[in-house]
Amino acid sequence: MASVNFRPLHDRVVVRRVESESKTAGGIIIPDTAKEKPQEGEIVAVGAGARDETGKVNPLEVKAGDRILFGKWSGTEIKLGGEDLLIMKESDILGIVG
């Protein structure tokens, strides 16, 4: 994302998928066609936060650099600066890893 300036709005975050291992514990190599897309990622950018009923902005609980888990069908896939990324709402994030 170094070449593209992009800031998500409100309670949205930009996520880079973290690739899973291509080999099983037993040493079997899994081909790309059989792999599922990873459900773990690293947050690249975050919005300012969502507004409540009074108009106050509530900041997000996640920040750039956090490793997260998200649902299988979460987010919208986009391509920025030649990189495949996801944009999703903070509510689509299941939790922070580590």
XYZ file of C-alpha atoms in Angstrom:
98
model
C 0.000 0.000 0.000
C 3.033 2.275 -0.087
C 2.174 3.624 -3.561
C -1.564 4.165 -2.933
C -3.062 6.560 -0.423
C -6.354 5.099 0.769
C -8.174 5.772 4.024
C -11.316 3.791 4.832
C -14.293 5.719 6.135
C -16.241 5.322 9.378
C -15.981 1.834 10.937
C -14.313 0.129 7.971
C -10.846 -1.438 7.900
C -8.495 -2.538 5.110
C -7.101 -6.058 5.598
C -4.274 -7.974 3.901
C -4.849 -11.728 4.006
C -2.145 -13.790 5.704
C -1.359 -16.870 3.632
C -1.724 -20.248 5.316
C 0.793 -23.070 5.155
C 0.855 -24.954 1.851
C 1.947 -28.191 3.552
C 0.058 -30.338 6.073
C 1.561 -31.532 9.353
C 2.217 -34.886 7.672
C 4.199 -33.258 4.862
C 1.550 -33.392 2.115
C 1.723 -30.339 -0.164
C -1.662 -28.736 -0.809
C -2.075 -27.319 -4.350
C -3.359 -23.745 -4.714
C -6.581 -24.989 -6.317
C -7.492 -27.010 -3.209
C -6.680 -24.328 -0.645
C -9.359 -22.224 0.975
C -8.788 -18.501 1.265
C -7.273 -17.670 4.639
C -9.520 -16.200 7.305
C -6.638 -14.491 9.054
C -5.232 -11.128 8.097
C -3.299 -8.040 9.069
C -4.988 -4.661 9.318
C -3.421 -2.178 6.919
C -5.605 0.897 7.591
C -8.585 1.845 9.772
C -11.311 4.471 9.553
C -11.947 7.126 12.199
C -14.857 5.239 13.764
C -18.633 5.054 13.712
C -20.923 7.833 14.916
C -23.493 7.105 17.604
C -26.980 8.634 17.897
C -25.584 11.834 19.434
C -23.060 12.329 16.613
C -20.032 11.415 18.737
C -17.353 9.398 16.893
C -16.494 6.134 18.675
C -12.949 5.030 17.718
C -12.328 1.469 16.529
C -10.889 -1.185 18.847
C -8.438 -2.393 16.190
C -5.436 -0.557 14.758
C -3.086 -0.914 11.797
C -0.719 -3.848 12.307
C -3.175 -5.992 14.330
C -3.560 -9.632 13.217
C -7.222 -10.582 13.093
C -9.589 -13.443 12.346
C -12.662 -12.793 10.210
C -15.584 -14.747 8.789
C -15.284 -16.795 5.614
C -17.528 -14.470 3.579
C -16.539 -11.179 5.252
C -15.491 -8.080 3.381
C -15.249 -6.892 -0.191
C -12.213 -7.867 -2.231
C -10.391 -4.977 -3.895
C -7.084 -4.429 -5.670
C -5.019 -1.400 -4.595
C -1.548 -0.756 -5.947
C -1.468 -4.256 -7.458
C -2.181 -5.889 -4.086
C -5.305 -7.922 -3.250
C -6.941 -6.529 -0.102
C -10.264 -6.682 1.728
C -12.428 -3.854 3.022
C -14.738 -4.839 5.869
C -16.627 -3.347 8.779
C -15.165 -3.710 12.241
C -18.213 -5.806 13.189
C -17.090 -8.472 10.642
C -13.905 -9.041 12.669
C -14.170 -12.057 14.986
C -11.150 -11.216 17.140
C -7.553 -10.102 17.432
C -4.844 -12.801 17.367
C -2.047 -12.729 19.937
